[in-house]
Structures are given as structure tokens and as C-alpha cells.
PDB file of C-alpha atoms and ligand atoms in Angstrom:
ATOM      1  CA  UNK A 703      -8.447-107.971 -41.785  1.00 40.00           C
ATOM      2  CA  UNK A 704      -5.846-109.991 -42.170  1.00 42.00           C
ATOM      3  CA  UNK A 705      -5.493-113.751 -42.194  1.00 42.00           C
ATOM      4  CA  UNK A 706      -3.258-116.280 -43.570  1.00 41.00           C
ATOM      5  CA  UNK A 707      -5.192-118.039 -46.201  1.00 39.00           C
ATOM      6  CA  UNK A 708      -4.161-118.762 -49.464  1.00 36.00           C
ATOM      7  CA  UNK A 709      -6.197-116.112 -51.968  1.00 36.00           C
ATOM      8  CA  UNK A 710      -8.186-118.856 -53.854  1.00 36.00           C
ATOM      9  CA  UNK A 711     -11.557-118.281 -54.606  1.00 35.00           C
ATOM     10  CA  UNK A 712     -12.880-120.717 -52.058  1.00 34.00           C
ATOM     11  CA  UNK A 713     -11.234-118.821 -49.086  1.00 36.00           C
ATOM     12  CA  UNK A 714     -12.476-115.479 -49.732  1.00 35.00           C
ATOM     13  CA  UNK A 715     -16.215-117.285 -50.324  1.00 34.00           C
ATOM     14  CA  UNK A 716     -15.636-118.912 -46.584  1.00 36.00           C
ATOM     15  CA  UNK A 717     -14.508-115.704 -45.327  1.00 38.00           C
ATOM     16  CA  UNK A 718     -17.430-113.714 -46.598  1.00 36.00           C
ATOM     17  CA  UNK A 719     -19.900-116.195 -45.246  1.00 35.00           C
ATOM     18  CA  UNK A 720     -17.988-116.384 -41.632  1.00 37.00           C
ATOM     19  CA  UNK A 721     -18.165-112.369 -41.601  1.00 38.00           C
ATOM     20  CA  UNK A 722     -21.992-112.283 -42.522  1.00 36.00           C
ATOM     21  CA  UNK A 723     -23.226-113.336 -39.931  1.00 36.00           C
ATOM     22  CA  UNK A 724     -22.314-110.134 -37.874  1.00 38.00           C
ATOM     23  CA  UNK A 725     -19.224-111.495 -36.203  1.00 41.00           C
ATOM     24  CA  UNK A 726     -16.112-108.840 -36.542  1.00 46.00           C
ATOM     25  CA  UNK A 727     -14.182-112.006 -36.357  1.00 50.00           C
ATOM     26  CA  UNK A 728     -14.367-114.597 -38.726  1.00 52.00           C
ATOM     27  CA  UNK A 729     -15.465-118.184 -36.702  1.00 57.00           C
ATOM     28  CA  UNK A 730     -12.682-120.798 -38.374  1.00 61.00           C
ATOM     29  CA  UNK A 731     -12.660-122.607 -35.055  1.00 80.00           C
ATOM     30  CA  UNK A 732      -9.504-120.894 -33.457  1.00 93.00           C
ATOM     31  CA  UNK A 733      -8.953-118.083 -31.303  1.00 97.00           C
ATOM     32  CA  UNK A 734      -8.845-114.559 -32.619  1.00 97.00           C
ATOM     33  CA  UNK A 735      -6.367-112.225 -31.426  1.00 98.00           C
ATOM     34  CA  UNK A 736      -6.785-108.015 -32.503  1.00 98.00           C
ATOM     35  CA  UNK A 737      -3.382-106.075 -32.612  1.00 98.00           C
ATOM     36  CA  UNK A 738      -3.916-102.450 -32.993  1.00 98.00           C
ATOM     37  CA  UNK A 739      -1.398-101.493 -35.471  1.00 98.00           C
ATOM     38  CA  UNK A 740       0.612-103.308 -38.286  1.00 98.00           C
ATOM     39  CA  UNK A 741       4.102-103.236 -36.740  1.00 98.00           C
ATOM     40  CA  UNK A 742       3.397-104.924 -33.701  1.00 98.00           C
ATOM     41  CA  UNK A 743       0.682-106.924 -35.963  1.00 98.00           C
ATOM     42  CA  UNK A 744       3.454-108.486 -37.772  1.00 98.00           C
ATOM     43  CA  UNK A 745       5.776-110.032 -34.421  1.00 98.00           C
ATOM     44  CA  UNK A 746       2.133-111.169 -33.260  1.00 98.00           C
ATOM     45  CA  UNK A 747       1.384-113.127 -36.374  1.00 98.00           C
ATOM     46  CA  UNK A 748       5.032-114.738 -36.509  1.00 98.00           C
ATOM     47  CA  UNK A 749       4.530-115.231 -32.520  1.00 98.00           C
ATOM     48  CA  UNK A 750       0.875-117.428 -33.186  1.00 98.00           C
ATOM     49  CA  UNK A 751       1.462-118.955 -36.584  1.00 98.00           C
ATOM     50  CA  UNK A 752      -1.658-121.056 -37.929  1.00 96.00           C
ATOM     51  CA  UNK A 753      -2.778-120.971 -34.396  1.00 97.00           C
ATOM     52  CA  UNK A 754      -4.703-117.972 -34.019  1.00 98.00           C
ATOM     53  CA  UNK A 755      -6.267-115.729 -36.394  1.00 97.00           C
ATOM     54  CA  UNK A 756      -4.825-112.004 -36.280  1.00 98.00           C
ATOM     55  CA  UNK A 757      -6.678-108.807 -37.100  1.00 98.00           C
ATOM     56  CA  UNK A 758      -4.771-106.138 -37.268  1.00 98.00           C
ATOM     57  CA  UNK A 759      -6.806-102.504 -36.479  1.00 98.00           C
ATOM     58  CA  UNK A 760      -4.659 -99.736 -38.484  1.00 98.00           C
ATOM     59  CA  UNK A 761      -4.443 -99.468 -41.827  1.00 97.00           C
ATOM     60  CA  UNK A 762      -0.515 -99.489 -43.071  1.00 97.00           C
ATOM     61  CA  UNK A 763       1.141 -96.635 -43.757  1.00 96.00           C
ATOM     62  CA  UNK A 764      -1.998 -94.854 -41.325  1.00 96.00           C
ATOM     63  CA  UNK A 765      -0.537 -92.383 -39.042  1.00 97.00           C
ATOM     64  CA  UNK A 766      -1.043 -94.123 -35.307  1.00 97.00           C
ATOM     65  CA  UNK A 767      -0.267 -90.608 -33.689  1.00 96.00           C
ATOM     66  CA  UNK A 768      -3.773 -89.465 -35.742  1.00 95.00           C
ATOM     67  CA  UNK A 769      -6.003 -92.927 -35.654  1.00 97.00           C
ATOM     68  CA  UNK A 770      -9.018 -93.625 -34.284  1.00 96.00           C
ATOM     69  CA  UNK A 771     -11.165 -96.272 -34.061  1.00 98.00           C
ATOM     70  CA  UNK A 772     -14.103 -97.100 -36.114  1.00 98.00           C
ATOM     71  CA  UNK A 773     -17.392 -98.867 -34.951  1.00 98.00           C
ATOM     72  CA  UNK A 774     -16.326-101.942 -36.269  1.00 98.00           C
ATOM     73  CA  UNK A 775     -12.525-101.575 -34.593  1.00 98.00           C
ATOM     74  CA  UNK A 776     -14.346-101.696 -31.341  1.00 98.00           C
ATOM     75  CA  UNK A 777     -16.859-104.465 -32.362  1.00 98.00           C
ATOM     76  CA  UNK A 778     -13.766-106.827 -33.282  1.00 98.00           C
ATOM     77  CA  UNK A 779     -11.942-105.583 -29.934  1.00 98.00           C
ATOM     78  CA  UNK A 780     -15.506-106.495 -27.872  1.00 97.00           C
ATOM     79  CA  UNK A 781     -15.227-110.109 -29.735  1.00 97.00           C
ATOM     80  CA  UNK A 782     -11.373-110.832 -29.852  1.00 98.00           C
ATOM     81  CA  UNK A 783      -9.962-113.515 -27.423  1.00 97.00           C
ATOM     82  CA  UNK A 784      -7.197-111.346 -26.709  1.00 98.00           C
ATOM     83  CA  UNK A 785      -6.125-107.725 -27.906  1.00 98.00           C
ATOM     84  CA  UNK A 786      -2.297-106.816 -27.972  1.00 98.00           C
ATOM     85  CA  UNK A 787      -2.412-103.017 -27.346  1.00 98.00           C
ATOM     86  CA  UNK A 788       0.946-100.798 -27.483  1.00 98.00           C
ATOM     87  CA  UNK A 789      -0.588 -98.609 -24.784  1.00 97.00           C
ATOM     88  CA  UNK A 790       1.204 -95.495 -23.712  1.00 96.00           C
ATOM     89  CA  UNK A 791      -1.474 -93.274 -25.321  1.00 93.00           C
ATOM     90  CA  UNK A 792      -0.479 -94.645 -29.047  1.00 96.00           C
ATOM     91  CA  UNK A 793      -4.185 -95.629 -29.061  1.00 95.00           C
ATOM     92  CA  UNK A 794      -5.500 -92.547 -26.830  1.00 92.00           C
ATOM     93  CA  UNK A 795      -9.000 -93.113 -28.664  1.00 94.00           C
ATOM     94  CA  UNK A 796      -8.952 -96.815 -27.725  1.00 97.00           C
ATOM     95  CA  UNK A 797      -8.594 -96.677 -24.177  1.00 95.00           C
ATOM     96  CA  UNK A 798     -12.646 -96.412 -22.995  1.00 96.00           C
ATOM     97  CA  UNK A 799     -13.475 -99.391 -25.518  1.00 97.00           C
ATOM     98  CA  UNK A 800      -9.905-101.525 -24.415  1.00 97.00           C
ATOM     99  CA  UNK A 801     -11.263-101.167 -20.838  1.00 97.00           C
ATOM    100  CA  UNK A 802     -14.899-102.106 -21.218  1.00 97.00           C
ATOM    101  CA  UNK A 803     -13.761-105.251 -23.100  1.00 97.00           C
ATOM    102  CA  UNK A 804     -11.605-105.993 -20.586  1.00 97.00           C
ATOM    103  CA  UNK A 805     -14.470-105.898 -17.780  1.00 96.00           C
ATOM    104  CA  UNK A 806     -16.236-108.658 -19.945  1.00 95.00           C
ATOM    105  CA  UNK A 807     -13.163-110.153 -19.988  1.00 95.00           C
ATOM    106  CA  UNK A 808     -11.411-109.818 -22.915  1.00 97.00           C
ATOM    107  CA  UNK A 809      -7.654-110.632 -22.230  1.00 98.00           C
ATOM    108  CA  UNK A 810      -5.920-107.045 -22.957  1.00 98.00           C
ATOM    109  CA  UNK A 811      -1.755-106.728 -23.506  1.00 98.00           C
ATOM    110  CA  UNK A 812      -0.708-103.902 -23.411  1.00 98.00           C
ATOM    111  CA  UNK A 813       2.834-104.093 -24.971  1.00 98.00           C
ATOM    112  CA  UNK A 814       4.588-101.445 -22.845  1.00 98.00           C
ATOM    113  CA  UNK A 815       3.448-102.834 -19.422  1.00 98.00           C
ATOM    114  CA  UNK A 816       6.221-104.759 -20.598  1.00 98.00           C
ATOM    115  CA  UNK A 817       9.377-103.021 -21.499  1.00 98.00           C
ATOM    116  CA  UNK A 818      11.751-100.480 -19.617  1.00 98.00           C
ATOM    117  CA  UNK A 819       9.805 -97.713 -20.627  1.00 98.00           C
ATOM    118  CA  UNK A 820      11.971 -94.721 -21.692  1.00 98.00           C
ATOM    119  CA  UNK A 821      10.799 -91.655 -20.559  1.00 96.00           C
ATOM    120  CA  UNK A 822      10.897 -88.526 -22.893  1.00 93.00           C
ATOM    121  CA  UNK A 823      13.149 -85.566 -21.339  1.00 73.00           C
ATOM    122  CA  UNK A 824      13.051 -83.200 -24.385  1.00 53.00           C
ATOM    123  CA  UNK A 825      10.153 -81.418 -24.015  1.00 45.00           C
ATOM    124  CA  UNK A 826      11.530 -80.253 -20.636  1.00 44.00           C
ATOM    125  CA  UNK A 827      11.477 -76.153 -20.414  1.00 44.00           C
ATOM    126  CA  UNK A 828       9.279 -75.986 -23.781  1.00 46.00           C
ATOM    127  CA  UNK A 829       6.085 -76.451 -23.031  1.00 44.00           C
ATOM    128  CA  UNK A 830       5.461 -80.434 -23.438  1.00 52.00           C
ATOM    129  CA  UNK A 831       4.470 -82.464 -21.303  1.00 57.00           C
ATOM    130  CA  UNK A 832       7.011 -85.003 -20.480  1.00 65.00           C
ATOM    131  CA  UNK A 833       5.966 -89.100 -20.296  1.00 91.00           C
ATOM    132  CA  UNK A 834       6.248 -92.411 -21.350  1.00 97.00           C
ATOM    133  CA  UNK A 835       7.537 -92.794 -25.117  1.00 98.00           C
ATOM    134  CA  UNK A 836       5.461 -95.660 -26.851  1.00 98.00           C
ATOM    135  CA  UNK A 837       8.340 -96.127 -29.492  1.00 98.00           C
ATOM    136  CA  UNK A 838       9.990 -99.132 -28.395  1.00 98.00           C
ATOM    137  CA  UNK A 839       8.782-101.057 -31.894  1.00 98.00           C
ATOM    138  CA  UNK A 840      12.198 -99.560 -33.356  1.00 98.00           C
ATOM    139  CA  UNK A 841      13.848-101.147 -30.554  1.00 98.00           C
ATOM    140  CA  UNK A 842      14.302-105.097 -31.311  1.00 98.00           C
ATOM    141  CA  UNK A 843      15.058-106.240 -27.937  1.00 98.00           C
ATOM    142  CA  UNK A 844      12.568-103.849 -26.419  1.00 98.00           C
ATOM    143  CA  UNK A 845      10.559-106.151 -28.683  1.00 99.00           C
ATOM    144  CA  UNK A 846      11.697-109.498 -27.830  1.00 98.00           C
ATOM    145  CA  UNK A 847      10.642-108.500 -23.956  1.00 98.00           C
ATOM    146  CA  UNK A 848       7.370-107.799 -25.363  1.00 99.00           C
ATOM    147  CA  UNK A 849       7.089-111.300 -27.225  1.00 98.00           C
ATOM    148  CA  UNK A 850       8.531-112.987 -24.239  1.00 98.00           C
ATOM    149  CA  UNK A 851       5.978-111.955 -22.345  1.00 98.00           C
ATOM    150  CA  UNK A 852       2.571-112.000 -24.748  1.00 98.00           C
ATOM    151  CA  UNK A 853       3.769-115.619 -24.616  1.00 98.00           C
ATOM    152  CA  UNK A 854       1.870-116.822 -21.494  1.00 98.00           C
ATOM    153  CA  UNK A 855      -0.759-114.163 -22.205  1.00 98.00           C
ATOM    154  CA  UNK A 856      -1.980-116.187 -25.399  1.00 98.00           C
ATOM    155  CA  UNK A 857      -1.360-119.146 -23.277  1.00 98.00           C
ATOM    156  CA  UNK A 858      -4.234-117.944 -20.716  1.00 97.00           C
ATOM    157  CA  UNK A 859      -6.473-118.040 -23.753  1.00 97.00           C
ATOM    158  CA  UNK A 860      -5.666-121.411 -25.381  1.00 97.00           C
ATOM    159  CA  UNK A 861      -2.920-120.049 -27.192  1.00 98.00           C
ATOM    160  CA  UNK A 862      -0.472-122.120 -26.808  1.00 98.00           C
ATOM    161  CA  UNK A 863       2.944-120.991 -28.503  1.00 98.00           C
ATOM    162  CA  UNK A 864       5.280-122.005 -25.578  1.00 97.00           C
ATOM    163  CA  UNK A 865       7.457-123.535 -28.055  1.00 97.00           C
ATOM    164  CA  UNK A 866       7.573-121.049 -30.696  1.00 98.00           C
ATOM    165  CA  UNK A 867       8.650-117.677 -28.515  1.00 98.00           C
ATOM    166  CA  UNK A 868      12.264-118.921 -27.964  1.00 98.00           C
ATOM    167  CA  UNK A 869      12.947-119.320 -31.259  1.00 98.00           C
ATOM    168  CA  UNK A 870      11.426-115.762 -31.885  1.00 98.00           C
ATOM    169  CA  UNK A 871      13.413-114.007 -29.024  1.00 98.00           C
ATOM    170  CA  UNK A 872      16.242-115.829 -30.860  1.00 98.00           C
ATOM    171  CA  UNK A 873      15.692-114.534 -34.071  1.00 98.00           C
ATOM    172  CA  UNK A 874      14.930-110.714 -32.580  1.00 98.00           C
ATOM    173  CA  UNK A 875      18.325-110.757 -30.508  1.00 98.00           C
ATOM    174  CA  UNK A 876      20.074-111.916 -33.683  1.00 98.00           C
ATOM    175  CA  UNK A 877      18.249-108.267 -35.858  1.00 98.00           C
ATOM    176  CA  UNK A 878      19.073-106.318 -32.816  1.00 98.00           C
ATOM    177  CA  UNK A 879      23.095-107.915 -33.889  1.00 98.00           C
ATOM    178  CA  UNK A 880      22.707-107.252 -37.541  1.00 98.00           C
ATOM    179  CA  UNK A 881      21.277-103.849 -36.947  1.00 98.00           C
ATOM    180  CA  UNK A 882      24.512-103.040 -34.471  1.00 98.00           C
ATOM    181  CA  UNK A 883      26.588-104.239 -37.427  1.00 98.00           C
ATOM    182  CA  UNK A 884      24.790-102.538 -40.104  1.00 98.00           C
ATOM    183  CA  UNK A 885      25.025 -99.281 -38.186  1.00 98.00           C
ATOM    184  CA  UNK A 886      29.173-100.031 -37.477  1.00 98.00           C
ATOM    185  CA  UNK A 887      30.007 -97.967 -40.651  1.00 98.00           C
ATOM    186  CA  UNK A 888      28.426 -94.746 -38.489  1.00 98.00           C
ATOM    187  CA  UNK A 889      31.449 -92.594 -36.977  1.00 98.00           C
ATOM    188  CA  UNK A 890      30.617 -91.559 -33.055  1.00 96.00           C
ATOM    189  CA  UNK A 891      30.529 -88.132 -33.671  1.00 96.00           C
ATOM    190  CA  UNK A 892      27.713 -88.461 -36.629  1.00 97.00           C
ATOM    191  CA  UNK A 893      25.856 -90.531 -34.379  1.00 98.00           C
ATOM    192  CA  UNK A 894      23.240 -87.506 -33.972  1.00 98.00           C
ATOM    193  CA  UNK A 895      18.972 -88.249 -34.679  1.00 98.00           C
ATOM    194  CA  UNK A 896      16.865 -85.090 -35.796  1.00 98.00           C
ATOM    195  CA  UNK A 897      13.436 -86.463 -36.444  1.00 98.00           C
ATOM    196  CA  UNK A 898       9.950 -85.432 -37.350  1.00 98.00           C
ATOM    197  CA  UNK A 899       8.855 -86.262 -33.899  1.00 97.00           C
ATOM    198  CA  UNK A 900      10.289 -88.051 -30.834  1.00 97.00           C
ATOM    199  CA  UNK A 901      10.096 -91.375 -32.408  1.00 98.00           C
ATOM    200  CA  UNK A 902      14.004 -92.507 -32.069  1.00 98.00           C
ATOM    201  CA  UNK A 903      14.662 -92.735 -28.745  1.00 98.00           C
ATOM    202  CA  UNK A 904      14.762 -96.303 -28.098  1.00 98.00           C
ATOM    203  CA  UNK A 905      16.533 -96.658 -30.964  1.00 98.00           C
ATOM    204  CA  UNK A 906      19.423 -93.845 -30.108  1.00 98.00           C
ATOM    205  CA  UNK A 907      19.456 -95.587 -26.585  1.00 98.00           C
ATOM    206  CA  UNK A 908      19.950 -98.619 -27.906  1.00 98.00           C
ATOM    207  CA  UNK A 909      22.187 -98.165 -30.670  1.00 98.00           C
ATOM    208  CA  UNK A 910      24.283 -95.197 -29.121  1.00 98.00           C
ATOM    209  CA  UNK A 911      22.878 -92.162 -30.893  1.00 98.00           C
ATOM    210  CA  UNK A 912      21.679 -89.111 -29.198  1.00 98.00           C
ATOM    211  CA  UNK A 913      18.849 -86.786 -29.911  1.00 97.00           C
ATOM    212  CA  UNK A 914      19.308 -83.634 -30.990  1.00 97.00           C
ATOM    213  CA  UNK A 915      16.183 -82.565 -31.567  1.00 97.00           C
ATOM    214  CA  UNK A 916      12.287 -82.964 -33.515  1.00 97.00           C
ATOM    215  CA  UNK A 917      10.778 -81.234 -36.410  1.00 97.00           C
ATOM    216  CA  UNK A 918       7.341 -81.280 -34.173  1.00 96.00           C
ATOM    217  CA  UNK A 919       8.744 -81.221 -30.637  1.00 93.00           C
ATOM    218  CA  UNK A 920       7.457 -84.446 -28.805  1.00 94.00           C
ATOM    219  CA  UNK A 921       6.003 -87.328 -28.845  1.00 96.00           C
ATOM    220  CA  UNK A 922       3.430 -87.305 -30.834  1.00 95.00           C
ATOM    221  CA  UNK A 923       3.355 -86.574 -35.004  1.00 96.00           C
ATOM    222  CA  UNK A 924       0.423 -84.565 -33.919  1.00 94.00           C
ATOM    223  CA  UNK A 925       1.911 -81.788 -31.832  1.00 92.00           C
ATOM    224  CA  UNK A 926       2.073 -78.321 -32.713  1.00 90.00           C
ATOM    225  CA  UNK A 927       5.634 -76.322 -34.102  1.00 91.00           C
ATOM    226  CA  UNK A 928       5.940 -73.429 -32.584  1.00 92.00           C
ATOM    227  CA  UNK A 929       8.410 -70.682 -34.451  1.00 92.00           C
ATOM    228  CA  UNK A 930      10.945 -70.739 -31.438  1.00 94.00           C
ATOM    229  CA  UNK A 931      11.234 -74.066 -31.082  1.00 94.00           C
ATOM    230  CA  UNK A 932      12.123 -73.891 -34.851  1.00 96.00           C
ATOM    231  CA  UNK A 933      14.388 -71.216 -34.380  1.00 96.00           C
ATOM    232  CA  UNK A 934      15.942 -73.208 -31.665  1.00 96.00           C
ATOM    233  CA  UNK A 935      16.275 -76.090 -33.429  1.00 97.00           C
ATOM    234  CA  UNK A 936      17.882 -74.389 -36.362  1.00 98.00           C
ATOM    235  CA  UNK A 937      20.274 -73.265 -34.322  1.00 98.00           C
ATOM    236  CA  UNK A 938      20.867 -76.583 -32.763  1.00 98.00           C
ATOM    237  CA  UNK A 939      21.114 -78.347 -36.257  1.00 98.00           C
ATOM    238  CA  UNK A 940      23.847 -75.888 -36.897  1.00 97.00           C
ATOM    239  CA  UNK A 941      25.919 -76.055 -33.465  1.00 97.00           C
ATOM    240  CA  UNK A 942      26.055 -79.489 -33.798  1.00 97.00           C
ATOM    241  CA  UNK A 943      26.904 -79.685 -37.342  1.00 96.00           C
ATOM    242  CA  UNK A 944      23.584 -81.562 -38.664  1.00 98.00           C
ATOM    243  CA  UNK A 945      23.628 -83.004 -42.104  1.00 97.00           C
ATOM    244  CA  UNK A 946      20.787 -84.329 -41.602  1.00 98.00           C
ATOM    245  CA  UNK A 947      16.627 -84.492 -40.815  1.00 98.00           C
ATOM    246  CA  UNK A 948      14.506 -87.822 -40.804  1.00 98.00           C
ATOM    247  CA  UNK A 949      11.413 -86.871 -41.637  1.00 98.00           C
ATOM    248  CA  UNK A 950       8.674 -89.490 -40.668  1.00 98.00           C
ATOM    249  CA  UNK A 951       5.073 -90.140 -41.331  1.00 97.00           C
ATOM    250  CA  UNK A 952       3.031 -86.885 -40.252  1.00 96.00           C
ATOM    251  CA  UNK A 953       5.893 -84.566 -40.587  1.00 97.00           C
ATOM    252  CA  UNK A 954       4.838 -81.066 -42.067  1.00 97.00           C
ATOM    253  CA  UNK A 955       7.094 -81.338 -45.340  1.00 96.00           C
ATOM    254  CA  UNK A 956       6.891 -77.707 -45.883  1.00 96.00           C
ATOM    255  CA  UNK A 957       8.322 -76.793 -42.586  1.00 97.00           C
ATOM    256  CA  UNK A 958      11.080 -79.991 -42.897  1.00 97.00           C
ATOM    257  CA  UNK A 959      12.312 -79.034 -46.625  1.00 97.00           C
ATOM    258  CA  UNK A 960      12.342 -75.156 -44.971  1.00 97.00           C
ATOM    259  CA  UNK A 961      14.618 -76.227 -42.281  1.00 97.00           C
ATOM    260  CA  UNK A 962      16.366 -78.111 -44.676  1.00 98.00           C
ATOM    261  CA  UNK A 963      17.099 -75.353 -47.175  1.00 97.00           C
ATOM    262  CA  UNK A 964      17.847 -72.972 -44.436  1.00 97.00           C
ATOM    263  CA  UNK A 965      20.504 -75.007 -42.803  1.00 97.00           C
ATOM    264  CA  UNK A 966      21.747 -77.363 -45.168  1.00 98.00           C
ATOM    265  CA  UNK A 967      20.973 -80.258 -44.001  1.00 98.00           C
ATOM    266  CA  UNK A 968      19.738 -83.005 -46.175  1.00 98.00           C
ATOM    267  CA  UNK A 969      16.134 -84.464 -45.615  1.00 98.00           C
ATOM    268  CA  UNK A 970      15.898 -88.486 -45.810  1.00 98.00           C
ATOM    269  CA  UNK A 971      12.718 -90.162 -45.456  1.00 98.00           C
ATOM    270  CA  UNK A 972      12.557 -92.687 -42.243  1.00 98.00           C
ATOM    271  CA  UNK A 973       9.886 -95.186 -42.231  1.00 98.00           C
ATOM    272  CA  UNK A 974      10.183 -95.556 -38.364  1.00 98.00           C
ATOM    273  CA  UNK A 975       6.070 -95.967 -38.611  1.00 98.00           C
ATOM    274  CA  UNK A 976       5.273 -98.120 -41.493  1.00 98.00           C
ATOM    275  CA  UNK A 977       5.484-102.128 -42.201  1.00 98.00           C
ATOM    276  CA  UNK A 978       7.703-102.596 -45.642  1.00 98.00           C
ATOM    277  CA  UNK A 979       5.347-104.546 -48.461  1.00 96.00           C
ATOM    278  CA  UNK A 980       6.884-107.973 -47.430  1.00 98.00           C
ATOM    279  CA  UNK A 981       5.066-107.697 -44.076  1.00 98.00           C
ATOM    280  CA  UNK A 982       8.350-108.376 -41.988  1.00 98.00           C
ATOM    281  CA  UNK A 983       9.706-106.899 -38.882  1.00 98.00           C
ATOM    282  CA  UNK A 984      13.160-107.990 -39.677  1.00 98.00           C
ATOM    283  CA  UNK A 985      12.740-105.937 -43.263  1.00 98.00           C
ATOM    284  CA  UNK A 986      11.256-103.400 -41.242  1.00 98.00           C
ATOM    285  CA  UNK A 987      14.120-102.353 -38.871  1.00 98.00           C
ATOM    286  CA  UNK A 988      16.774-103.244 -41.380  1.00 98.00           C
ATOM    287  CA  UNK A 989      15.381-100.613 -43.688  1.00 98.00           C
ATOM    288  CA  UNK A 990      15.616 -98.354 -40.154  1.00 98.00           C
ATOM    289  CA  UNK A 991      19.151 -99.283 -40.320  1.00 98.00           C
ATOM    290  CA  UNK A 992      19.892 -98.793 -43.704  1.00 98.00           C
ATOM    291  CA  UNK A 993      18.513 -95.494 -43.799  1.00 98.00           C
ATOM    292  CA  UNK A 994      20.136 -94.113 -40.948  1.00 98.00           C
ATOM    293  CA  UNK A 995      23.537 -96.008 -42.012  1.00 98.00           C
ATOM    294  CA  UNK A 996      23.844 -94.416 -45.487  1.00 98.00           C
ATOM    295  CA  UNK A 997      22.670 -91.200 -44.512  1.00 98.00           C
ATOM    296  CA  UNK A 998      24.950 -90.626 -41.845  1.00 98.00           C
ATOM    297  CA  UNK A 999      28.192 -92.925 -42.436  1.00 97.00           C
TER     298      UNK A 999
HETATM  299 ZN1   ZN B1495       5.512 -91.648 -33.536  1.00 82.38          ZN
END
């Protein structure tokens, strides 16, 4: 739950009473919208302001690759106005409720209807499955396209925030600038990504990195590592001169500090998954950034 109103005693007494009576969504006399994770949760909220009251499903810091959704999830999905979905199998255990509510016509989003989605080539020749990569939250102006089009969607629902999106898709296209500057310092031929999973490559595309390779090929966080594929990915780390690993959320840590003792190669922790305290997007890629800047410059 998550709502903008000020922590005084009074508010938390009106919000207990508004949840008693059964409702998963406090009645305050606007529309409620349900984002599935806190990311995505956090562009929504800036997107609706005071005008819509945002629940956001996932816990921070909660693995999305290994969520799933509780009775009460679905009861707040079944009584939002509209529910901003990333799709692409992020919320794999979401889909059967996210399509009943739909058929009682609940307005569903699902963000990557909405971008050019990238489609994962890695896996090719080791057993994956290749497909759609639901990562484009570490891409900024993957995620203006996204607000520029939940726009009208609120609109359908008496959302109106017509004149607040521009400035948003302003303020996106302007991190997606600092995030090219902050990443300058990074010479071409350290531009290389090994991750805990395939969660970079919107980011690499964007930014001109390339993927070398995943601690758990894939991706998902939840996939299994196979002793070839670490053996091959060894051996890639050290071909292409790797200093270093991301690890991410879900990321084995014995099997990422092994690879990291056997070849060298630092291990830096990359919060590609999680919303920073402050509860900003902005903060959120720019600690991306930072990461990847200082590790690799
Ligand atoms: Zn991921």
C-alpha cells in the first residue's frame, strides 16, 4: 500500500476505516490505479500525482523473477480502475487473474505492449528459450514510451494527466542525457556487461555496451547454472579481459564470488531491480550509472 498522505495520526485512522470495510482499495473518492512492482510504481505515481491513488503489488527489494501474488494482490487487481502490468512474463503468476479482471473490465497496461521490445539472443545454442526481455525499466526512454502512452490509458478511466506526461517525457529524456554523460568517463573497449541474469540489455543497447555474458544464463534470476555454461563463461570473462561481474538481486553469491576468485574479476553489486530509499526513478538509474561508471572507467 502506498499512498501519498502525510503520516499524521488522522490519516492512518481514515485509512484503516476505508480498508475495513473489505475494499483492497481504500474509497478517498478518486480512482485507484495497481502497478505490479515498485520501479514502474514510482514513474506511475509521478505520472498521476494527487489524482489517483497508487498501490503498488511487490514488496521492494522482492525478487520480481520469484513473486507471486497473494489473495489480496488479486483482490486489489479485481477492484483497481486500472492496473499497469510490465507483462512479458515478469508477472507469469499474474496473468490468469490480469485477464479475468480485464473481462469485467478492468483497464489492464501492460507496459511492454508499448516499447520496441528487445529480444534476448543469448540463450541461443544453450538450452534457453529465447523471447521477449521485460527489462526495459533500466532503459529511460524505453520508459518515457511507456509513460507516453499510459497517458491516454488513465485518461479512458477519468484520469486525466494530459498535461502532466510532457513534462515527464521531458524530464526522462533529460536522465536518459545525464546517464549518457555519467557513463562518458567509460573507455569503448571496457564497455563489456557480465550480469547475474539477462537484465542489461536495454541498457547495453542503449548506452553502447555489449553483453558478454550471465551468472544464471537468461532471463530470468530464476534459471538454473549449469557447470558448462560456467565453464564457458569463465572462459569468456577471460578472452575478453573481464574485470568485472554485476551481481543482481537473486544471483547465487556463492557461485558469483567463485567465478570471481577464479578469474579475477571483481564483483560489484547492481541494483538493476530495486527502488533506492528516496522512492525515485531518476535516483534509481543514476545509481545504475554510477555503478557501472566507477566500476568500469
Ligand atoms: Zn531480472
Amino acid at each position: 500500500m502506498r499512498l501519498r498522505i502525510a503520516p499524521t495520526i488522522g490519516a492512518v485512522a481514515l485509512l484503516a476505516a476505508a480498508c475495513s470495510g473489505g475494499g483492497a482499495t481504500p474509497d478517498l473518492g478518486i480512482p485507484s490505479v495497481v502497478v505490479t512492482y515498485p520501479i514502474l510504481g514510482a514513474v506511475v505515481a509521478d505520472l498521476v500525482g494527487d489524482r489517483a491513488a497508487v498501490t503498488i503489488l511487490m514488496g521492494n527489494g522482492v525478487d520480481p523473477h520469484d513473486w507471486s501474488p497473494s489473495a489480496k494482490d488479486i483482490e486489489r487487481v479485481e477492484k483497481a480502475d486500472l492496473v499497469v502490468a510490465n507483462g512479458l512474463n515478469l508477472e507469469e503468476g499474474l496473468e490468469k487473474p490480469l485477464a479475468e479482471a480485464e473481462m469485467r473490465g478492468v483497464v489492464v497496461f501492460r507496459a511492454t505492449d508499448h516499447v520496441t521490445v528487445r529480444q534476448s539472443g543469448a540463450e541461443a545454442g544453450n538450452g534457453h528459450e529465447a523471447g521477449g526481455d521485460p527489462h526495459f525499466w533500466v532503459d529511460p526512454l524505453a520508459m518515457r514510451d511507456v509513460v507516453l502512452a499510459l497517458a491516454p490509458a488513465l485518461g479512458s478511466v477519468g484520469i486525466d494527466v494530459a498535461d502532466r506526461a510532457p513534462a515527464l517525457g521531458t524530464s526522462l529524456a533529460d536522465l536518459d542525457a545525464a546517464t549518457r554523460a555519467t557513463l562518458a568517463v567509460v573507455p569503448e573497449a571496457r564497455r563489456l556487461l557480465v550480469t547475474g541474469h539477462e537484465s542489461m540489455g536495454y541498457f547495453a543497447n542503449r548506452y553502447g555496451f555489449r553483453l558478454v555474458g550471465a551468472v544464471v544464463p537468461g532471463l530470468t534470476s530464476q534459471g538454473e547454472v549449469a557447470a558448462g555454461q560456467l565453464a564457458d563463461l569463465r572462459a569468456a570473462i577471460e578472452a575478453e579481459g573481464v574485470t568485472v561481474i554485476f551481481t543482481e538481486i537473486g544471483t547465487p553469491a556463492a557461485v558469483v564470488e567463485a567465478i570471481g576468485r577464479e578469474t579475477g574479476a571483481a564483483v560489484v553489486e547492481l541494483p538493476s531491480h530495486t527502488l533506492p530509499a528516496n522512492g525515485s526513478y531518476a535516483t534509481f538509474i543514476g545509481q545504475i550509472a554510477t555503478a557501472i561508471a566507477t566500476a568500469l572507467r
